[in-house]
mmCIF file of N, CA and C in Angstrom:
data_model
loop_
_atom_site.group_PDB
_atom_site.id
_atom_site.type_symbol
_atom_site.label_atom_id
_atom_site.label_comp_id
_atom_site.label_asym_id
_atom_site.label_seq_id
_atom_site.Cartn_x
_atom_site.Cartn_y
_atom_site.Cartn_z
ATOM 1 N N UNK A 207 100.776 83.531 67.354
ATOM 2 C CA UNK A 207 101.430 83.745 68.642
ATOM 3 C C UNK A 207 102.591 84.721 68.477
ATOM 4 N N UNK A 208 102.709 85.578 69.465
ATOM 5 C CA UNK A 208 103.802 86.551 69.487
ATOM 6 C C UNK A 208 104.755 86.196 70.620
ATOM 7 N N UNK A 209 106.034 86.405 70.390
ATOM 8 C CA UNK A 209 106.984 86.312 71.502
ATOM 9 C C UNK A 209 106.756 87.536 72.381
ATOM 10 N N UNK A 210 107.290 87.518 73.570
ATOM 11 C CA UNK A 210 107.095 88.643 74.480
ATOM 12 C C UNK A 210 107.655 89.936 73.891
ATOM 13 N N UNK A 211 108.775 89.839 73.178
ATOM 14 C CA UNK A 211 109.372 91.026 72.567
ATOM 15 C C UNK A 211 108.498 91.612 71.475
ATOM 16 N N UNK A 212 107.945 90.742 70.608
ATOM 17 C CA UNK A 212 107.065 91.213 69.538
ATOM 18 C C UNK A 212 105.773 91.796 70.108
ATOM 19 N N UNK A 213 105.227 91.121 71.119
ATOM 20 C CA UNK A 213 103.991 91.606 71.736
ATOM 21 C C UNK A 213 104.225 92.962 72.398
ATOM 22 N N UNK A 214 105.373 93.118 73.032
ATOM 23 C CA UNK A 214 105.713 94.399 73.664
ATOM 24 C C UNK A 214 105.797 95.502 72.614
ATOM 25 N N UNK A 215 106.389 95.206 71.470
ATOM 26 C CA UNK A 215 106.489 96.207 70.399
ATOM 27 C C UNK A 215 105.112 96.598 69.878
ATOM 28 N N UNK A 216 104.255 95.599 69.660
ATOM 29 C CA UNK A 216 102.908 95.885 69.160
ATOM 30 C C UNK A 216 102.092 96.679 70.182
ATOM 31 N N UNK A 217 102.291 96.379 71.455
ATOM 32 C CA UNK A 217 101.553 97.082 72.505
ATOM 33 C C UNK A 217 102.212 98.360 72.974
ATOM 34 N N UNK A 218 103.420 98.617 72.469
ATOM 35 C CA UNK A 218 104.191 99.806 72.842
ATOM 36 C C UNK A 218 104.430 99.887 74.355
ATOM 37 N N UNK A 219 104.811 98.756 74.913
ATOM 38 C CA UNK A 219 105.219 98.678 76.316
ATOM 39 C C UNK A 219 106.543 97.931 76.357
ATOM 40 N N UNK A 220 107.171 97.937 77.507
ATOM 41 C CA UNK A 220 108.446 97.231 77.635
ATOM 42 C C UNK A 220 108.205 95.758 77.972
ATOM 43 N N UNK A 221 109.189 94.950 77.662
ATOM 44 C CA UNK A 221 109.146 93.533 78.023
ATOM 45 C C UNK A 221 109.074 93.409 79.539
ATOM 46 N N UNK A 222 109.794 94.262 80.210
ATOM 47 C CA UNK A 222 109.797 94.258 81.682
ATOM 48 C C UNK A 222 108.387 94.502 82.226
ATOM 49 N N UNK A 223 107.650 95.415 81.585
ATOM 50 C CA UNK A 223 106.289 95.705 82.023
ATOM 51 C C UNK A 223 105.387 94.485 81.828
ATOM 52 N N UNK A 224 105.534 93.795 80.703
ATOM 53 C CA UNK A 224 104.735 92.587 80.474
ATOM 54 C C UNK A 224 105.055 91.517 81.511
ATOM 55 N N UNK A 225 106.318 91.383 81.865
ATOM 56 C CA UNK A 225 106.689 90.412 82.904
ATOM 57 C C UNK A 225 106.052 90.790 84.243
ATOM 58 N N UNK A 226 106.024 92.089 84.525
ATOM 59 C CA UNK A 226 105.402 92.558 85.771
ATOM 60 C C UNK A 226 103.901 92.272 85.752
ATOM 61 N N UNK A 227 103.239 92.569 84.645
ATOM 62 C CA UNK A 227 101.806 92.292 84.531
ATOM 63 C C UNK A 227 101.526 90.804 84.702
ATOM 64 N N UNK A 228 102.406 89.961 84.191
ATOM 65 C CA UNK A 228 102.262 88.517 84.369
ATOM 66 C C UNK A 228 102.428 88.156 85.842
ATOM 67 N N UNK A 229 103.427 88.727 86.481
ATOM 68 C CA UNK A 229 103.713 88.403 87.886
ATOM 69 C C UNK A 229 102.552 88.764 88.804
ATOM 70 N N UNK A 230 101.850 89.858 88.504
ATOM 71 C CA UNK A 230 100.745 90.276 89.378
ATOM 72 C C UNK A 230 99.395 89.752 88.886
ATOM 73 N N UNK A 231 99.406 88.978 87.795
ATOM 74 C CA UNK A 231 98.179 88.368 87.307
ATOM 75 C C UNK A 231 97.299 89.278 86.479
ATOM 76 N N UNK A 232 97.821 90.390 86.043
ATOM 77 C CA UNK A 232 97.025 91.346 85.271
ATOM 78 C C UNK A 232 96.908 90.935 83.807
ATOM 79 N N UNK A 233 97.977 90.404 83.241
ATOM 80 C CA UNK A 233 97.976 89.964 81.843
ATOM 81 C C UNK A 233 98.897 88.753 81.729
ATOM 82 N N UNK A 234 98.287 87.589 81.784
ATOM 83 C CA UNK A 234 99.052 86.343 81.697
ATOM 84 C C UNK A 234 99.302 85.994 80.226
ATOM 85 N N UNK A 235 100.461 85.431 79.909
ATOM 86 C CA UNK A 235 100.700 84.996 78.530
ATOM 87 C C UNK A 235 99.748 83.853 78.166
ATOM 88 N N UNK A 236 99.449 83.742 76.878
ATOM 89 C CA UNK A 236 98.574 82.655 76.421
ATOM 90 C C UNK A 236 99.265 81.306 76.599
ATOM 91 N N UNK A 237 100.584 81.301 76.440
ATOM 92 C CA UNK A 237 101.330 80.052 76.570
ATOM 93 C C UNK A 237 102.724 80.360 77.087
ATOM 94 N N UNK A 238 103.206 79.505 77.959
ATOM 95 C CA UNK A 238 104.591 79.587 78.439
ATOM 96 C C UNK A 238 105.259 78.263 78.079
ATOM 97 N N UNK A 239 106.351 78.345 77.359
ATOM 98 C CA UNK A 239 107.085 77.142 76.954
ATOM 99 C C UNK A 239 107.663 76.497 78.208
ATOM 100 N N UNK A 240 107.278 75.245 78.500
ATOM 101 C CA UNK A 240 107.769 74.610 79.731
ATOM 102 C C UNK A 240 109.274 74.376 79.737
ATOM 103 N N UNK A 241 109.856 74.219 78.565
ATOM 104 C CA UNK A 241 111.297 73.941 78.498
ATOM 105 C C UNK A 241 112.123 75.204 78.679
ATOM 106 N N UNK A 242 111.690 76.305 78.064
ATOM 107 C CA UNK A 242 112.504 77.528 78.084
ATOM 108 C C UNK A 242 111.949 78.615 78.996
ATOM 109 N N UNK A 243 110.660 78.533 79.320
ATOM 110 C CA UNK A 243 110.038 79.585 80.125
ATOM 111 C C UNK A 243 109.649 80.801 79.298
ATOM 112 N N UNK A 244 109.819 80.716 77.974
ATOM 113 C CA UNK A 244 109.470 81.840 77.095
ATOM 114 C C UNK A 244 107.961 82.056 77.108
ATOM 115 N N UNK A 245 107.580 83.315 77.169
ATOM 116 C CA UNK A 245 106.168 83.680 77.169
ATOM 117 C C UNK A 245 105.719 83.966 75.735
ATOM 118 N N UNK A 246 104.497 83.531 75.417
ATOM 119 C CA UNK A 246 103.910 83.785 74.101
ATOM 120 C C UNK A 246 102.511 84.355 74.305
ATOM 121 N N UNK A 247 102.186 85.356 73.516
ATOM 122 C CA UNK A 247 100.901 86.045 73.621
ATOM 123 C C UNK A 247 100.127 85.916 72.319
ATOM 124 N N UNK A 248 98.799 85.985 72.418
ATOM 125 C CA UNK A 248 97.932 85.960 71.245
ATOM 126 C C UNK A 248 97.543 87.383 70.872
ATOM 127 N N UNK A 249 97.181 87.572 69.608
ATOM 128 C CA UNK A 249 96.803 88.903 69.125
ATOM 129 C C UNK A 249 95.613 89.457 69.903
ATOM 130 N N UNK A 250 94.692 88.600 70.303
ATOM 131 C CA UNK A 250 93.513 89.041 71.049
ATOM 132 C C UNK A 250 93.843 89.661 72.396
ATOM 133 N N UNK A 251 95.020 89.372 72.921
ATOM 134 C CA UNK A 251 95.410 89.927 74.213
ATOM 135 C C UNK A 251 95.825 91.390 74.113
ATOM 136 N N UNK A 252 96.030 91.875 72.900
ATOM 137 C CA UNK A 252 96.364 93.297 72.733
ATOM 138 C C UNK A 252 95.232 94.195 73.222
ATOM 139 N N UNK A 253 93.982 93.741 73.059
ATOM 140 C CA UNK A 253 92.843 94.541 73.523
ATOM 141 C C UNK A 253 92.906 94.726 75.038
ATOM 142 N N UNK A 254 93.204 93.654 75.763
ATOM 143 C CA UNK A 254 93.313 93.770 77.225
ATOM 144 C C UNK A 254 94.491 94.663 77.597
ATOM 145 N N UNK A 255 95.611 94.505 76.901
ATOM 146 C CA UNK A 255 96.773 95.347 77.176
ATOM 147 C C UNK A 255 96.430 96.818 76.952
ATOM 148 N N UNK A 256 95.711 97.105 75.875
ATOM 149 C CA UNK A 256 95.324 98.491 75.604
ATOM 150 C C UNK A 256 94.385 99.038 76.673
ATOM 151 N N UNK A 257 93.487 98.195 77.203
ATOM 152 C CA UNK A 257 92.604 98.639 78.294
ATOM 153 C C UNK A 257 93.418 98.919 79.555
ATOM 154 N N UNK A 258 94.398 98.068 79.832
ATOM 155 C CA UNK A 258 95.273 98.288 80.994
ATOM 156 C C UNK A 258 95.968 99.639 80.865
ATOM 157 N N UNK A 259 96.522 99.905 79.698
ATOM 158 C CA UNK A 259 97.241 101.163 79.470
ATOM 159 C C UNK A 259 96.301 102.353 79.608
ATOM 160 N N UNK A 260 95.097 102.240 79.032
ATOM 161 C CA UNK A 260 94.137 103.345 79.096
ATOM 162 C C UNK A 260 93.731 103.641 80.535
ATOM 163 N N UNK A 261 93.468 102.607 81.323
ATOM 164 C CA UNK A 261 93.070 102.814 82.719
ATOM 165 C C UNK A 261 94.226 103.353 83.550
ATOM 166 N N UNK A 262 95.445 102.892 83.264
ATOM 167 C CA UNK A 262 96.617 103.437 83.962
ATOM 168 C C UNK A 262 96.770 104.923 83.675
ATOM 169 N N UNK A 263 96.536 105.315 82.410
ATOM 170 C CA UNK A 263 96.666 106.723 82.048
ATOM 171 C C UNK A 263 95.607 107.583 82.722
ATOM 172 N N UNK A 264 94.484 106.973 83.122
ATOM 173 C CA UNK A 264 93.478 107.705 83.890
ATOM 174 C C UNK A 264 93.897 107.857 85.348
ATOM 175 N N UNK A 265 94.969 107.156 85.733
ATOM 176 C CA UNK A 265 95.491 107.298 87.083
ATOM 177 C C UNK A 265 95.091 106.198 88.038
ATOM 178 N N UNK A 266 94.479 105.140 87.540
ATOM 179 C CA UNK A 266 94.108 104.037 88.410
ATOM 180 C C UNK A 266 95.340 103.208 88.756
ATOM 181 N N UNK A 267 95.331 102.627 89.957
ATOM 182 C CA UNK A 267 96.411 101.727 90.352
ATOM 183 C C UNK A 267 96.246 100.409 89.605
ATOM 184 N N UNK A 268 97.286 99.608 89.588
ATOM 185 C CA UNK A 268 97.201 98.321 88.894
ATOM 186 C C UNK A 268 96.203 97.386 89.568
ATOM 187 N N UNK A 269 96.061 97.478 90.895
ATOM 188 C CA UNK A 269 95.040 96.681 91.584
ATOM 189 C C UNK A 269 93.648 97.083 91.115
ATOM 190 N N UNK A 270 93.420 98.394 91.009
ATOM 191 C CA UNK A 270 92.126 98.877 90.538
ATOM 192 C C UNK A 270 91.883 98.459 89.092
ATOM 193 N N UNK A 271 92.921 98.533 88.266
ATOM 194 C CA UNK A 271 92.801 98.118 86.864
ATOM 195 C C UNK A 271 92.403 96.649 86.800
ATOM 196 N N UNK A 272 93.044 95.821 87.611
ATOM 197 C CA UNK A 272 92.706 94.401 87.635
ATOM 198 C C UNK A 272 91.264 94.166 88.035
ATOM 199 N N UNK A 273 90.790 94.891 89.043
ATOM 200 C CA UNK A 273 89.399 94.753 89.478
ATOM 201 C C UNK A 273 88.431 95.174 88.380
ATOM 202 N N UNK A 274 88.743 96.259 87.712
ATOM 203 C CA UNK A 274 87.869 96.752 86.645
ATOM 204 C C UNK A 274 87.820 95.754 85.495
ATOM 205 N N UNK A 275 88.971 95.268 85.078
ATOM 206 C CA UNK A 275 89.024 94.368 83.924
ATOM 207 C C UNK A 275 88.440 92.992 84.214
ATOM 208 N N UNK A 276 88.563 92.539 85.430
ATOM 209 C CA UNK A 276 88.029 91.224 85.773
ATOM 210 C C UNK A 276 86.552 91.299 86.133
ATOM 211 N N UNK A 277 85.955 92.468 85.930
ATOM 212 C CA UNK A 277 84.527 92.701 86.146
ATOM 213 C C UNK A 277 84.094 92.381 87.568
ATOM 214 N N UNK A 278 84.970 92.634 88.503
ATOM 215 C CA UNK A 278 84.594 92.466 89.898
ATOM 216 C C UNK A 278 83.890 93.714 90.406
ATOM 217 N N UNK A 279 83.846 94.746 89.568
ATOM 218 C CA UNK A 279 83.175 95.985 89.934
ATOM 219 C C UNK A 279 81.931 96.158 89.083
ATOM 220 N N UNK A 280 80.861 96.595 89.723
ATOM 221 C CA UNK A 280 79.656 96.914 88.975
ATOM 222 C C UNK A 280 79.768 98.295 88.362
ATOM 223 N N UNK A 281 78.767 98.632 87.561
ATOM 224 C CA UNK A 281 78.771 99.931 86.881
ATOM 225 C C UNK A 281 78.772 101.076 87.891
ATOM 226 N N UNK A 282 78.019 100.930 88.973
ATOM 227 C CA UNK A 282 77.948 102.007 89.968
ATOM 228 C C UNK A 282 79.289 102.183 90.675
ATOM 229 N N UNK A 283 79.961 101.083 90.982
ATOM 230 C CA UNK A 283 81.278 101.175 91.617
ATOM 231 C C UNK A 283 82.289 101.824 90.678
ATOM 232 N N UNK A 284 82.232 101.442 89.403
ATOM 233 C CA UNK A 284 83.139 102.034 88.418
ATOM 234 C C UNK A 284 82.871 103.527 88.272
ATOM 235 N N UNK A 285 81.592 103.886 88.236
ATOM 236 C CA UNK A 285 81.230 105.304 88.172
ATOM 237 C C UNK A 285 81.782 106.048 89.386
ATOM 238 N N UNK A 286 81.656 105.440 90.546
ATOM 239 C CA UNK A 286 82.175 106.054 91.768
ATOM 240 C C UNK A 286 83.684 106.236 91.719
ATOM 241 N N UNK A 287 84.391 105.228 91.205
ATOM 242 C CA UNK A 287 85.850 105.330 91.083
ATOM 243 C C UNK A 287 86.236 106.442 90.117
ATOM 244 N N UNK A 288 85.511 106.537 89.014
ATOM 245 C CA UNK A 288 85.808 107.591 88.041
ATOM 246 C C UNK A 288 85.508 108.972 88.613
ATOM 247 N N UNK A 289 84.433 109.083 89.379
ATOM 248 C CA UNK A 289 84.114 110.380 90.008
ATOM 249 C C UNK A 289 85.187 110.760 91.028
ATOM 250 N N UNK A 290 85.634 109.785 91.803
ATOM 251 C CA UNK A 290 86.695 110.047 92.775
ATOM 252 C C UNK A 290 87.971 110.471 92.062
ATOM 253 N N UNK A 291 88.301 109.787 90.984
ATOM 254 C CA UNK A 291 89.505 110.149 90.217
ATOM 255 C C UNK A 291 89.371 111.547 89.641
ATOM 256 N N UNK A 292 88.159 111.891 89.164
ATOM 257 C CA UNK A 292 87.925 113.236 88.643
ATOM 258 C C UNK A 292 88.146 114.273 89.746
ATOM 259 N N UNK A 293 87.632 114.007 90.951
ATOM 260 C CA UNK A 293 87.813 114.938 92.065
ATOM 261 C C UNK A 293 89.289 115.091 92.416
ATOM 262 N N UNK A 294 90.046 113.988 92.404
ATOM 263 C CA UNK A 294 91.483 114.064 92.680
ATOM 264 C C UNK A 294 92.194 114.918 91.641
ATOM 265 N N UNK A 295 91.838 114.720 90.379
ATOM 266 C CA UNK A 295 92.465 115.499 89.304
ATOM 267 C C UNK A 295 92.095 116.973 89.390
ATOM 268 N N UNK A 296 90.833 117.262 89.735
ATOM 269 C CA UNK A 296 90.414 118.658 89.883
ATOM 270 C C UNK A 296 91.173 119.326 91.021
ATOM 271 N N UNK A 297 91.376 118.589 92.110
ATOM 272 C CA UNK A 297 92.129 119.126 93.244
ATOM 273 C C UNK A 297 93.576 119.399 92.848
ATOM 274 N N UNK A 298 94.170 118.468 92.123
ATOM 275 C CA UNK A 298 95.553 118.662 91.667
ATOM 276 C C UNK A 298 95.646 119.848 90.717
ATOM 277 N N UNK A 299 94.641 120.008 89.863
ATOM 278 C CA UNK A 299 94.637 121.144 88.937
ATOM 279 C C UNK A 299 94.507 122.461 89.697
ATOM 280 N N UNK A 300 93.672 122.488 90.738
ATOM 281 C CA UNK A 300 93.511 123.706 91.528
ATOM 282 C C UNK A 300 94.816 124.061 92.236
ATOM 283 N N UNK A 301 95.500 123.051 92.772
ATOM 284 C CA UNK A 301 96.783 123.299 93.434
ATOM 285 C C UNK A 301 97.815 123.806 92.434
ATOM 286 N N UNK A 302 97.836 123.219 91.247
ATOM 287 C CA UNK A 302 98.777 123.668 90.215
ATOM 288 C C UNK A 302 98.447 125.087 89.762
ATOM 289 N N UNK A 303 97.161 125.412 89.657
ATOM 290 C CA UNK A 303 96.758 126.765 89.266
ATOM 291 C C UNK A 303 97.185 127.777 90.329
ATOM 292 N N UNK A 304 97.079 127.407 91.606
ATOM 293 C CA UNK A 304 97.512 128.305 92.679
ATOM 294 C C UNK A 304 99.020 128.536 92.612
ATOM 295 N N UNK A 305 99.785 127.471 92.362
ATOM 296 C CA UNK A 305 101.237 127.627 92.228
ATOM 297 C C UNK A 305 101.585 128.486 91.019
ATOM 298 N N UNK A 306 100.872 128.302 89.923
ATOM 299 C CA UNK A 306 101.098 129.115 88.733
ATOM 300 C C UNK A 306 100.809 130.580 89.028
ATOM 301 N N UNK A 307 99.759 130.836 89.787
ATOM 302 C CA UNK A 307 99.424 132.208 90.176
ATOM 303 C C UNK A 307 100.543 132.821 91.016
ATOM 304 N N UNK A 308 101.125 132.043 91.917
ATOM 305 C CA UNK A 308 102.234 132.539 92.734
ATOM 306 C C UNK A 308 103.450 132.858 91.865
ATOM 307 N N UNK A 309 103.721 132.017 90.893
ATOM 308 C CA UNK A 309 104.844 132.263 89.983
ATOM 309 C C UNK A 309 104.594 133.540 89.192
ATOM 310 N N UNK A 310 103.377 133.709 88.696
ATOM 311 C CA UNK A 310 103.035 134.917 87.939
ATOM 312 C C UNK A 310 103.196 136.166 88.804
ATOM 313 N N UNK A 311 102.778 136.089 90.061
ATOM 314 C CA UNK A 311 102.917 137.221 90.979
ATOM 315 C C UNK A 311 104.384 137.565 91.190
ATOM 316 N N UNK A 312 105.217 136.542 91.370
ATOM 317 C CA UNK A 312 106.659 136.784 91.543
ATOM 318 C C UNK A 312 107.247 137.438 90.295
ATOM 319 N N UNK A 313 106.849 136.952 89.129
ATOM 320 C CA UNK A 313 107.354 137.534 87.885
ATOM 321 C C UNK A 313 106.958 139.002 87.760
ATOM 322 N N UNK A 314 105.714 139.312 88.099
ATOM 323 C CA UNK A 314 105.261 140.707 88.035
ATOM 324 C C UNK A 314 106.039 141.581 89.013
ATOM 325 N N UNK A 315 106.314 141.053 90.199
ATOM 326 C CA UNK A 315 107.092 141.800 91.193
ATOM 327 C C UNK A 315 108.492 142.073 90.673
ATOM 328 N N UNK A 316 109.118 141.068 90.108
ATOM 329 C CA UNK A 316 110.473 141.240 89.572
ATOM 330 C C UNK A 316 110.467 142.248 88.433
ATOM 331 N N UNK A 317 109.471 142.177 87.562
ATOM 332 C CA UNK A 317 109.404 143.101 86.432
ATOM 333 C C UNK A 317 109.146 144.535 86.880
ATOM 334 N N UNK A 318 108.325 144.721 87.916
ATOM 335 C CA UNK A 318 108.009 146.087 88.347
ATOM 336 C C UNK A 318 109.085 146.679 89.257
ATOM 337 N N UNK A 319 109.703 145.850 90.108
ATOM 338 C CA UNK A 319 110.689 146.363 91.063
ATOM 339 C C UNK A 319 112.127 146.090 90.633
ATOM 340 N N UNK A 320 112.326 145.273 89.645
ATOM 341 C CA UNK A 320 113.670 144.971 89.174
ATOM 342 C C UNK A 320 114.347 143.837 89.915
ATOM 343 N N UNK A 321 113.771 143.390 91.025
ATOM 344 C CA UNK A 321 114.330 142.253 91.759
ATOM 345 C C UNK A 321 113.221 141.602 92.572
ATOM 346 N N UNK A 322 113.521 140.409 93.059
ATOM 347 C CA UNK A 322 112.543 139.697 93.865
ATOM 348 C C UNK A 322 112.592 140.222 95.295
ATOM 349 N N UNK A 323 111.455 140.282 95.937
ATOM 350 C CA UNK A 323 111.372 140.757 97.312
ATOM 351 C C UNK A 323 112.198 139.861 98.233
ATOM 352 N N UNK A 324 112.839 140.470 99.214
ATOM 353 C CA UNK A 324 113.620 139.697 100.183
ATOM 354 C C UNK A 324 112.758 139.248 101.353
ATOM 355 N N UNK A 325 111.537 139.755 101.429
ATOM 356 C CA UNK A 325 110.620 139.395 102.506
ATOM 357 C C UNK A 325 109.512 138.525 101.919
ATOM 358 N N UNK A 326 109.351 137.351 102.477
ATOM 359 C CA UNK A 326 108.282 136.455 102.042
ATOM 360 C C UNK A 326 107.303 136.266 103.186
ATOM 361 N N UNK A 327 106.045 136.382 102.874
ATOM 362 C CA UNK A 327 104.996 136.147 103.857
ATOM 363 C C UNK A 327 104.315 134.843 103.477
ATOM 364 N N UNK A 328 104.286 133.918 104.426
ATOM 365 C CA UNK A 328 103.668 132.623 104.193
ATOM 366 C C UNK A 328 102.527 132.471 105.184
ATOM 367 N N UNK A 329 101.346 132.206 104.685
ATOM 368 C CA UNK A 329 100.179 132.001 105.534
ATOM 369 C C UNK A 329 100.048 130.508 105.786
ATOM 370 N N UNK A 330 100.000 130.141 107.065
ATOM 371 C CA UNK A 330 99.897 128.732 107.433
ATOM 372 C C UNK A 330 98.712 128.539 108.362
ATOM 373 N N UNK A 331 98.082 127.413 108.250
ATOM 374 C CA UNK A 331 97.017 127.048 109.176
ATOM 375 C C UNK A 331 97.651 126.353 110.369
ATOM 376 N N UNK A 332 97.241 126.737 111.550
ATOM 377 C CA UNK A 332 97.765 126.135 112.770
ATOM 378 C C UNK A 332 96.620 125.526 113.558
ATOM 379 N N UNK A 333 96.914 124.509 114.345
ATOM 380 C CA UNK A 333 95.854 123.943 115.180
ATOM 381 C C UNK A 333 95.483 124.932 116.284
ATOM 382 N N UNK A 334 94.266 124.830 116.806
ATOM 383 C CA UNK A 334 93.854 125.751 117.869
ATOM 384 C C UNK A 334 94.754 125.611 119.101
ATOM 385 N N UNK A 335 94.992 126.741 119.781
ATOM 386 C CA UNK A 335 95.841 126.779 120.970
ATOM 387 C C UNK A 335 95.092 127.544 122.057
ATOM 388 N N UNK A 336 95.122 127.026 123.289
ATOM 389 C CA UNK A 336 94.494 127.734 124.405
ATOM 390 C C UNK A 336 95.463 128.777 124.943
ATOM 391 N N UNK A 337 94.964 129.958 125.172
ATOM 392 C CA UNK A 337 95.776 131.049 125.695
ATOM 393 C C UNK A 337 95.176 131.542 127.005
ATOM 394 N N UNK A 338 96.040 132.086 127.874
ATOM 395 C CA UNK A 338 95.605 132.635 129.150
ATOM 396 C C UNK A 338 96.082 134.075 129.219
ATOM 397 N N UNK A 339 95.252 134.937 129.795
ATOM 398 C CA UNK A 339 95.626 136.343 129.937
ATOM 399 C C UNK A 339 95.545 136.712 131.413
ATOM 400 N N UNK A 340 96.527 137.473 131.861
ATOM 401 C CA UNK A 340 96.565 137.949 133.238
ATOM 402 C C UNK A 340 96.781 139.447 133.197
ATOM 403 N N UNK A 341 95.917 140.189 133.843
ATOM 404 C CA UNK A 341 96.078 141.645 133.851
ATOM 405 C C UNK A 341 96.312 142.116 135.279
ATOM 406 N N UNK A 342 96.988 143.234 135.374
ATOM 407 C CA UNK A 342 97.257 143.825 136.681
ATOM 408 C C UNK A 342 97.803 145.233 136.508
ATOM 409 N N UNK A 343 97.991 145.944 137.631
ATOM 410 C CA UNK A 343 98.511 147.316 137.591
ATOM 411 C C UNK A 343 99.878 147.315 138.268
ATOM 412 N N UNK A 344 100.872 147.817 137.571
ATOM 413 C CA UNK A 344 102.227 147.886 138.115
ATOM 414 C C UNK A 344 102.316 149.052 139.090
ATOM 415 N N UNK A 345 103.137 148.880 140.106
ATOM 416 C CA UNK A 345 103.305 149.928 141.121
ATOM 417 C C UNK A 345 104.017 151.142 140.557
ATOM 418 N N UNK A 346 104.819 150.960 139.543
ATOM 419 C CA UNK A 346 105.553 152.073 138.944
ATOM 420 C C UNK A 346 106.014 151.682 137.555
ATOM 421 N N UNK A 347 106.918 152.525 137.011
ATOM 422 C CA UNK A 347 107.396 152.282 135.654
ATOM 423 C C UNK A 347 108.811 151.708 135.619
ATOM 424 N N UNK A 348 109.378 151.453 136.745
ATOM 425 C CA UNK A 348 110.729 150.922 136.817
ATOM 426 C C UNK A 348 110.699 149.401 136.636
ATOM 427 N N UNK A 349 111.813 148.831 136.140
ATOM 428 C CA UNK A 349 111.849 147.381 135.921
ATOM 429 C C UNK A 349 111.544 146.578 137.182
ATOM 430 N N UNK A 350 111.974 147.032 138.335
ATOM 431 C CA UNK A 350 111.713 146.278 139.565
ATOM 432 C C UNK A 350 110.244 146.318 139.964
ATOM 433 N N UNK A 351 109.474 147.275 139.420
ATOM 434 C CA UNK A 351 108.046 147.358 139.735
ATOM 435 C C UNK A 351 107.207 146.364 138.923
ATOM 436 N N UNK A 352 107.797 145.857 137.860
ATOM 437 C CA UNK A 352 107.052 144.914 137.020
ATOM 438 C C UNK A 352 107.472 143.520 137.445
ATOM 439 N N UNK A 353 106.558 142.777 138.026
ATOM 440 C CA UNK A 353 106.855 141.448 138.546
ATOM 441 C C UNK A 353 106.790 140.386 137.465
ATOM 442 N N UNK A 354 106.966 139.165 137.868
ATOM 443 C CA UNK A 354 106.872 138.068 136.902
ATOM 444 C C UNK A 354 105.450 137.989 136.328
ATOM 445 N N UNK A 355 105.367 137.493 135.134
ATOM 446 C CA UNK A 355 104.069 137.418 134.463
ATOM 447 C C UNK A 355 103.170 136.408 135.152
ATOM 448 N N UNK A 356 103.741 135.304 135.554
ATOM 449 C CA UNK A 356 102.907 134.276 136.205
ATOM 450 C C UNK A 356 103.449 134.025 137.584
#
């Protein structure tokens, strides 16, 4: 049996993290001393702790980690979760690559012109808007000849 501090050292996590995992039911101690409330873990629980850490590093939430470890998910569901996570990571990588490209462009501009441009053009997507057009012929070219638009 390991004390919570020793188990945390072996698992390379904090004591606080082990307490949190206990609180949410992800990794319960093998024994809790009724008199002191001290938590004790068995060596075999290190495997579960390592799986928790590995799944967290893949980006799964703790709820998802719990579902995976408690075998409430079938192989197809797990495959689907991993594919979704892969798509999320690919999207994040594409966004990061676009930002890196913008940084590189700015650097090239500074190197070629000696300073950064004072004019920035930002392309934004806007929702569709209905427009109306009214045409007519003005009586003359003077301001009083041009009436109100509507």
